[in-house]
Amino acid sequence: MYFAKAFDTVPHFHLENLKAYGISGRIFTGITVWLKDRKQRVCLDGIHSISQIVSSRMPQGSVLGPVLFLIYINDLDNSIGS
């Protein structure tokens, strides 16, 4: 449950971590464009909310989402002190 919530809230600006793994150029640009200006809305009984820009969620059901999450948390232990 906690990892599901963490996965859902990976901030897009942390994608700079990809560069540390050698992901740059057209691939990096493609990933950032894929996530940029994503919107979501809620629909209930045919009534739709206003679309809002999403800046911290990974697209559900994507193959790339779990990979981005793993890259995001990979250096987590570097920031934890004993």
Coordinates of N, CA, C and O in Angstrom, one line a residue:
M1 N 0.8 -1.2 0.0 CA 0.0 0.0 0.0 C 0.9 1.3 0.0 O 0.6 2.2 -0.7
Y2 N 1.9 1.3 0.8 CA 2.7 2.5 0.9 C 3.5 2.7 -0.4 O 3.6 3.8 -0.9
F3 N 4.0 1.6 -1.0 CA 4.7 1.8 -2.3 C 3.8 2.2 -3.4 O 4.1 3.0 -4.2
A4 N 2.5 1.8 -3.3 CA 1.5 2.2 -4.3 C 1.3 3.7 -4.2 O 1.3 4.4 -5.2
K5 N 1.2 4.2 -3.0 CA 1.0 5.7 -2.8 C 2.3 6.4 -3.2 O 2.2 7.5 -3.8
A6 N 3.4 5.9 -2.9 CA 4.7 6.6 -3.3 C 4.8 6.6 -4.8 O 5.2 7.6 -5.4
F7 N 4.5 5.5 -5.4 CA 4.6 5.4 -6.9 C 3.7 6.4 -7.5 O 4.0 7.0 -8.5
D8 N 2.5 6.6 -6.9 CA 1.5 7.5 -7.5 C 2.0 9.0 -7.4 O 1.5 9.8 -8.0
T9 N 2.9 9.3 -6.5 CA 3.2 10.7 -6.2 C 4.7 11.0 -6.5 O 5.2 11.9 -5.9
V10 N 5.3 10.4 -7.5 CA 6.6 10.7 -7.9 C 6.6 12.1 -8.6 O 5.9 12.2 -9.6
P11 N 7.2 13.1 -8.1 CA 7.2 14.4 -8.7 C 7.9 14.4 -10.0 O 9.0 13.9 -10.1
H12 N 7.4 15.0 -11.1 CA 8.0 15.0 -12.4 C 9.3 15.7 -12.4 O 10.2 15.3 -13.2
F13 N 9.5 16.7 -11.6 CA 10.8 17.4 -11.6 C 11.9 16.6 -11.1 O 13.1 16.9 -11.4
H14 N 11.7 15.4 -10.4 CA 12.7 14.6 -10.0 C 13.3 13.7 -11.1 O 14.2 12.9 -10.9
L15 N 12.7 13.9 -12.3 CA 13.2 13.1 -13.4 C 14.6 13.4 -13.9 O 15.2 12.8 -14.7
E16 N 15.2 14.5 -13.3 CA 16.6 14.8 -13.5 C 17.5 13.7 -13.1 O 18.6 13.5 -13.6
N17 N 17.0 12.8 -12.2 CA 17.7 11.6 -11.8 C 18.1 10.7 -13.0 O 19.0 9.9 -12.9
L18 N 17.3 10.8 -14.0 CA 17.5 10.0 -15.2 C 18.9 10.2 -15.8 O 19.5 9.4 -16.3
K19 N 19.3 11.5 -15.7 CA 20.6 11.9 -16.3 C 21.8 11.2 -15.6 O 22.8 10.9 -16.2
A20 N 21.6 10.9 -14.3 CA 22.6 10.2 -13.6 C 22.8 8.8 -14.1 O 23.9 8.1 -13.9
Y21 N 21.8 8.2 -14.8 CA 21.9 6.9 -15.3 C 22.2 6.9 -16.8 O 22.1 5.9 -17.5
G22 N 22.6 8.0 -17.3 CA 23.0 8.1 -18.7 C 21.8 8.3 -19.7 O 22.0 8.2 -20.9
I23 N 20.6 8.6 -19.2 CA 19.5 8.8 -20.0 C 19.4 10.3 -20.3 O 19.2 11.1 -19.5
S24 N 19.7 10.6 -21.6 CA 19.7 12.0 -22.0 C 19.3 12.1 -23.4 O 18.8 11.1 -24.0
G25 N 19.4 13.3 -24.0 CA 19.1 13.5 -25.4 C 17.6 13.2 -25.7 O 16.7 13.6 -25.0
R26 N 17.4 12.6 -26.8 CA 16.1 12.4 -27.4 C 15.2 11.5 -26.4 O 14.0 11.7 -26.3
I27 N 15.8 10.5 -25.8 CA 15.1 9.7 -24.9 C 14.6 10.5 -23.7 O 13.4 10.4 -23.3
F28 N 15.5 11.2 -23.1 CA 15.1 12.1 -21.9 C 14.0 13.1 -22.3 O 13.0 13.2 -21.6
T29 N 14.2 13.7 -23.5 CA 13.2 14.6 -24.0 C 11.8 13.9 -24.2 O 10.8 14.5 -23.8
G30 N 11.9 12.8 -24.8 CA 10.6 12.0 -25.0 C 9.9 11.7 -23.7 O 8.7 11.8 -23.7
I31 N 10.6 11.3 -22.7 CA 10.0 11.0 -21.4 C 9.4 12.2 -20.8 O 8.3 12.2 -20.3
T32 N 10.1 13.3 -20.8 CA 9.6 14.5 -20.2 C 8.4 15.1 -21.0 O 7.4 15.5 -20.4
V33 N 8.4 15.0 -22.3 CA 7.3 15.4 -23.1 C 6.1 14.5 -22.8 O 4.9 15.0 -22.7
W34 N 6.3 13.2 -22.6 CA 5.3 12.2 -22.3 C 4.5 12.6 -21.0 O 3.3 12.4 -20.9
L35 N 5.3 13.1 -20.0 CA 4.7 13.4 -18.7 C 4.2 14.9 -18.6 O 3.4 15.2 -17.8
K36 N 4.7 15.8 -19.5 CA 4.4 17.2 -19.4 C 3.0 17.5 -19.7 O 2.4 16.9 -20.6
D37 N 2.4 18.4 -18.9 CA 1.1 18.9 -19.0 C 0.0 17.8 -19.0 O -1.0 17.9 -19.7
R38 N 0.2 16.7 -18.3 CA -0.8 15.7 -18.2 C -1.9 16.2 -17.4 O -1.7 17.0 -16.4
K39 N -3.1 15.9 -17.7 CA -4.3 16.3 -17.0 C -5.2 15.2 -16.6 O -5.1 14.1 -17.2
Q40 N -5.9 15.4 -15.5 CA -6.9 14.4 -15.1 C -8.2 15.1 -14.6 O -8.2 16.2 -14.3
R41 N -9.2 14.3 -14.7 CA -10.5 14.8 -14.2 C -11.3 13.7 -13.6 O -11.0 12.5 -13.9
V42 N -12.3 14.0 -12.9 CA -13.2 13.0 -12.2 C -14.5 13.0 -12.9 O -15.0 14.1 -13.2
C43 N -15.0 11.9 -13.2 CA -16.3 11.7 -13.8 C -17.2 10.9 -12.9 O -16.8 9.7 -12.6
L44 N -18.4 11.4 -12.5 CA -19.3 10.6 -11.7 C -20.7 10.9 -12.2 O -21.2 12.0 -12.2
D45 N -21.4 9.8 -12.5 CA -22.7 9.9 -13.0 C -22.9 10.9 -14.2 O -23.8 11.6 -14.3
G46 N -21.9 10.9 -15.1 CA -22.0 11.7 -16.3 C -21.6 13.2 -16.0 O -21.6 14.0 -16.9
I47 N -21.2 13.5 -14.8 CA -20.8 14.9 -14.5 C -19.3 14.9 -14.4 O -18.7 14.1 -13.6
H48 N -18.7 15.8 -15.1 CA -17.2 15.8 -15.2 C -16.7 17.1 -14.4 O -17.2 18.1 -14.5
S49 N -15.6 16.8 -13.7 CA -14.9 18.0 -13.0 C -14.1 18.7 -14.0 O -13.9 18.2 -15.1
I50 N -13.6 19.8 -13.6 CA -12.6 20.6 -14.4 C -11.3 19.8 -14.5 O -10.8 19.3 -13.5
S51 N -10.7 19.7 -15.7 CA -9.4 19.1 -15.8 C -8.3 19.9 -15.1 O -8.3 21.1 -15.2
Q52 N -7.5 19.2 -14.4 CA -6.4 19.8 -13.6 C -5.1 19.2 -14.1 O -5.0 18.0 -14.4
I53 N -4.0 20.0 -14.2 CA -2.7 19.5 -14.6 C -2.2 18.7 -13.5 O -2.3 19.1 -12.3
V54 N -1.6 17.6 -13.8 CA -1.0 16.6 -12.8 C 0.5 16.7 -12.9 O 1.1 16.5 -14.0
S55 N 1.2 17.0 -11.8 CA 2.6 17.2 -11.8 C 3.4 16.2 -11.0 O 4.6 16.2 -10.9
S56 N 2.6 15.2 -10.5 CA 3.4 14.2 -9.6 C 2.8 12.8 -9.7 O 2.9 12.1 -8.7
R57 N 2.2 12.5 -10.8 CA 1.7 11.1 -10.9 C 2.3 10.4 -12.1 O 2.5 11.1 -13.1
M58 N 2.5 9.1 -12.0 CA 2.9 8.4 -13.2 C 1.6 7.8 -13.8 O 0.7 7.4 -13.1
P59 N 1.6 7.7 -15.1 CA 0.4 7.1 -15.8 C 0.2 5.7 -15.4 O 1.2 4.9 -15.4
Q60 N -1.0 5.3 -14.9 CA -1.3 4.0 -14.5 C -1.3 3.0 -15.7 O -1.8 3.4 -16.7
G61 N -0.8 1.9 -15.5 CA -0.8 0.9 -16.5 C 0.3 1.0 -17.5 O 0.4 0.2 -18.5
S62 N 1.2 2.0 -17.4 CA 2.3 2.1 -18.3 C 3.5 1.2 -18.0 O 3.6 0.8 -16.8
V63 N 4.3 0.9 -18.9 CA 5.4 0.1 -18.7 C 6.6 0.9 -18.1 O 7.3 0.5 -17.3
L64 N 6.6 2.1 -18.6 CA 7.7 3.0 -18.2 C 7.5 3.6 -16.7 O 8.5 3.8 -16.0
G65 N 6.3 3.6 -16.2 CA 6.0 4.2 -14.9 C 6.8 3.5 -13.8 O 7.5 4.1 -13.0
P66 N 6.8 2.1 -13.7 CA 7.5 1.4 -12.6 C 9.1 1.7 -12.8 O 9.8 1.8 -11.8
V67 N 9.6 1.7 -14.0 CA 11.0 2.0 -14.2 C 11.4 3.4 -13.6 O 12.4 3.5 -12.9
L68 N 10.5 4.4 -13.9 CA 10.8 5.7 -13.5 C 10.7 5.8 -11.9 O 11.5 6.4 -11.3
F69 N 9.8 5.0 -11.3 CA 9.7 5.0 -9.9 C 11.0 4.4 -9.3 O 11.5 4.9 -8.3
L70 N 11.5 3.3 -9.8 CA 12.7 2.7 -9.3 C 13.9 3.6 -9.4 O 14.7 3.6 -8.5
I71 N 14.0 4.3 -10.5 CA 15.1 5.3 -10.7 C 14.9 6.4 -9.6 O 15.9 6.8 -9.0
Y72 N 13.7 6.8 -9.4 CA 13.5 7.9 -8.4 C 13.9 7.5 -7.0 O 14.5 8.2 -6.3
I73 N 13.6 6.2 -6.6 CA 13.9 5.8 -5.2 C 15.2 5.1 -5.0 O 15.7 4.8 -3.9
N74 N 16.0 4.9 -6.1 CA 17.2 4.2 -6.1 C 18.2 4.8 -5.1 O 19.0 4.1 -4.5
D75 N 18.3 6.1 -5.1 CA 19.3 6.8 -4.3 C 18.7 7.3 -2.9 O 19.2 8.1 -2.2
L76 N 17.5 6.7 -2.6 CA 16.9 7.1 -1.3 C 17.7 6.9 -0.1 O 17.8 7.7 0.8
D77 N 18.5 5.8 -0.1 CA 19.3 5.5 1.1 C 20.5 6.5 1.3 O 21.0 6.6 2.3
N78 N 20.8 7.2 0.2 CA 21.9 8.2 0.3 C 21.5 9.4 1.2 O 22.4 10.0 1.8
S79 N 20.2 9.6 1.3 CA 19.8 10.8 2.1 C 19.3 10.4 3.5 O 18.9 11.3 4.2
I80 N 19.4 9.2 3.9 CA 19.0 8.7 5.2 C 20.2 8.6 6.1 O 21.1 7.8 5.8
G81 N 20.2 9.3 7.2 CA 21.3 9.2 8.2 C 21.1 8.1 9.2 O 20.0 7.7 9.4
S82 N 22.1 7.7 9.9 CA 22.0 6.7 10.9 C 21.7 7.3 12.3 O 22.0 8.5 12.5

